[in-house]
Amino acid sequence: MTIYLDNNATTRPAPEVVAAMREMLEESWANPSSVHRAGQAARQRVELARQSVSRLLGCTPREIIFTSGATESIDLAIRGVLGAGPPDRKTIITTAIEHEAVRELCNSLVIGSLPSGIRVRSAPVRGDRSGVVDVGALEPLIDDSVALVSVQWANNETGAIQPIEQVGALCRARSGTNGEILFHTDATQWVGRMPTDVARLPIDLLSCSAHKFHGPKGAGALYARRGVRLRPTLRGTQELDRRGGTENTPGIVGMGVAADLARAWLEDASGREHIAELRDRFEAAVLAGVPDVRINGPTARAERLWNTTNIAFPRLEAEALLLLLSERGVCASAGAACSSGSLNPSPVLLAMGIPPEEAHGSLRFSLSLETTRAEMDEAARIVIESVARLRGSSRAVLT
Ligand code: PLP
């Protein structure tokens, strides 16, 4: 038996998603830009999916731009705003705990834009190791040079929920007659897992990915509030001239079906409360069974997503533990998936104030709506035994 507790594997595409994608591949493969009947049939499926995604987010279908995933949505949001805005607004405010899709893009923009002057300011997190952004410290960073503030909705490594409503409200309050300060949120970890209603929040742009809510990989969306000006980063006539390239019709349709299923699941809060209880039970078992462990990130339920836990096993090498867990049928991850293969501790955990010896031995376990109590009890048992085994072998323990 394999127990999937890796954020990138636990969200298996739903059977309805697979069936709809298969149907697109086998029966409706025409290009939705073609005027013939087959093309228009594909167009209709794309537009139905757009409606489904807009209902999940709480916006209008025209405000949805389909992309290849959150990384591209983020790129379009950030570079698109900088490209369309006035030349004297070239500052981005973000945080040190963003996914690398935001962090690395911002770094590359600064390096690539000397001397054109793009500047990035990083808002700190609170000093309590929670990894929650300090809104009080972000506020003084906002001035008339700021084009965009980008803060994630929930953290991919710890599940920490960020005060995005406050940050968005600050952007609105500080927007002046000489231009708007736009607010973008990377909501990849949030959308499909928590109810979302962008129209009622001070959000101008939002990025998300289908595979985080049981849709396919390689499909995502950018919400751009009506009136927000973006310079396309991929040129072409598709997506109302905002994103060029023939649409990934199976991916888009799969995302639409996943959005409908997620919306139905989200109607009843007991589903997510049940999984949060399984997560808490797992944490309690590991804390009781392994000496010297810590939970990284906020501990208050209201400040963390129901599906994530990040546990520090100090002085242990995360990669060694991951491999042993994998051998025993538990798939977990160390920090962001992209860090696997590298022994560097997660920059997000370090930015949260977690000491390197703890960050180095930290693992993330992600649950999904499919996770069962039996799986979590078994996973806790395997984690406890594996840590004991590794701690008994000096090779895997950092000194
Ligand atoms: N942002 C966050 C918070 C994520 O967790 C991820 C992926 O895990 C991304 C962005 C990038 O998403 P994608 O790989 O679908 O482009």
PDB file of N, CA and C in Angstrom, residues 272-282 301 306:
ATOM      1  N   ARG A 272     -13.526  19.303   5.533  1.00  0.00           N
ATOM      2  CA  ARG A 272     -12.169  19.794   5.839  1.00  0.00           C
ATOM      3  C   ARG A 272     -11.869  19.700   7.336  1.00  0.00           C
ATOM      4  N   GLU A 273     -12.918  19.834   8.154  1.00  0.00           N
ATOM      5  CA  GLU A 273     -12.676  19.698   9.599  1.00  0.00           C
ATOM      6  C   GLU A 273     -12.223  18.270   9.936  1.00  0.00           C
ATOM      7  N   HIS A 274     -12.825  17.319   9.253  1.00  0.00           N
ATOM      8  CA  HIS A 274     -12.454  15.917   9.489  1.00  0.00           C
ATOM      9  C   HIS A 274     -10.977  15.689   9.137  1.00  0.00           C
ATOM     10  N   ILE A 275     -10.554  16.229   8.002  1.00  0.00           N
ATOM     11  CA  ILE A 275      -9.146  16.019   7.600  1.00  0.00           C
ATOM     12  C   ILE A 275      -8.206  16.772   8.550  1.00  0.00           C
ATOM     13  N   ALA A 276      -8.608  17.946   9.003  1.00  0.00           N
ATOM     14  CA  ALA A 276      -7.769  18.685   9.968  1.00  0.00           C
ATOM     15  C   ALA A 276      -7.592  17.849  11.247  1.00  0.00           C
ATOM     16  N   GLU A 277      -8.659  17.146  11.629  1.00  0.00           N
ATOM     17  CA  GLU A 277      -8.551  16.287  12.824  1.00  0.00           C
ATOM     18  C   GLU A 277      -7.556  15.139  12.599  1.00  0.00           C
ATOM     19  N   LEU A 278      -7.605  14.561  11.393  1.00  0.00           N
ATOM     20  CA  LEU A 278      -6.640  13.484  11.080  1.00  0.00           C
ATOM     21  C   LEU A 278      -5.212  14.022  11.114  1.00  0.00           C
ATOM     22  N   ARG A 279      -5.038  15.225  10.579  1.00  0.00           N
ATOM     23  CA  ARG A 279      -3.711  15.857  10.588  1.00  0.00           C
ATOM     24  C   ARG A 279      -3.247  16.090  12.032  1.00  0.00           C
ATOM     25  N   ASP A 280      -4.141  16.619  12.869  1.00  0.00           N
ATOM     26  CA  ASP A 280      -3.775  16.898  14.259  1.00  0.00           C
ATOM     27  C   ASP A 280      -3.442  15.607  15.016  1.00  0.00           C
ATOM     28  N   ARG A 281      -4.203  14.568  14.721  1.00  0.00           N
ATOM     29  CA  ARG A 281      -3.981  13.265  15.375  1.00  0.00           C
ATOM     30  C   ARG A 281      -2.607  12.707  14.973  1.00  0.00           C
ATOM     31  N   PHE A 282      -2.275  12.862  13.702  1.00  0.00           N
ATOM     32  CA  PHE A 282      -0.968  12.421  13.194  1.00  0.00           C
ATOM     33  C   PHE A 282       0.155  13.197  13.900  1.00  0.00           C
ATOM     34  N   ARG A 301      -5.436  26.499  14.607  1.00  0.00           N
ATOM     35  CA  ARG A 301      -6.175  25.962  13.443  1.00  0.00           C
ATOM     36  C   ARG A 301      -6.552  27.061  12.442  1.00  0.00           C
ATOM     37  N   TRP A 306      -6.046  23.100   6.385  1.00  0.00           N
ATOM     38  CA  TRP A 306      -6.388  21.825   7.014  1.00  0.00           C
ATOM     39  C   TRP A 306      -5.559  20.639   6.519  1.00  0.00           C
TER      40      TRP A 306
END
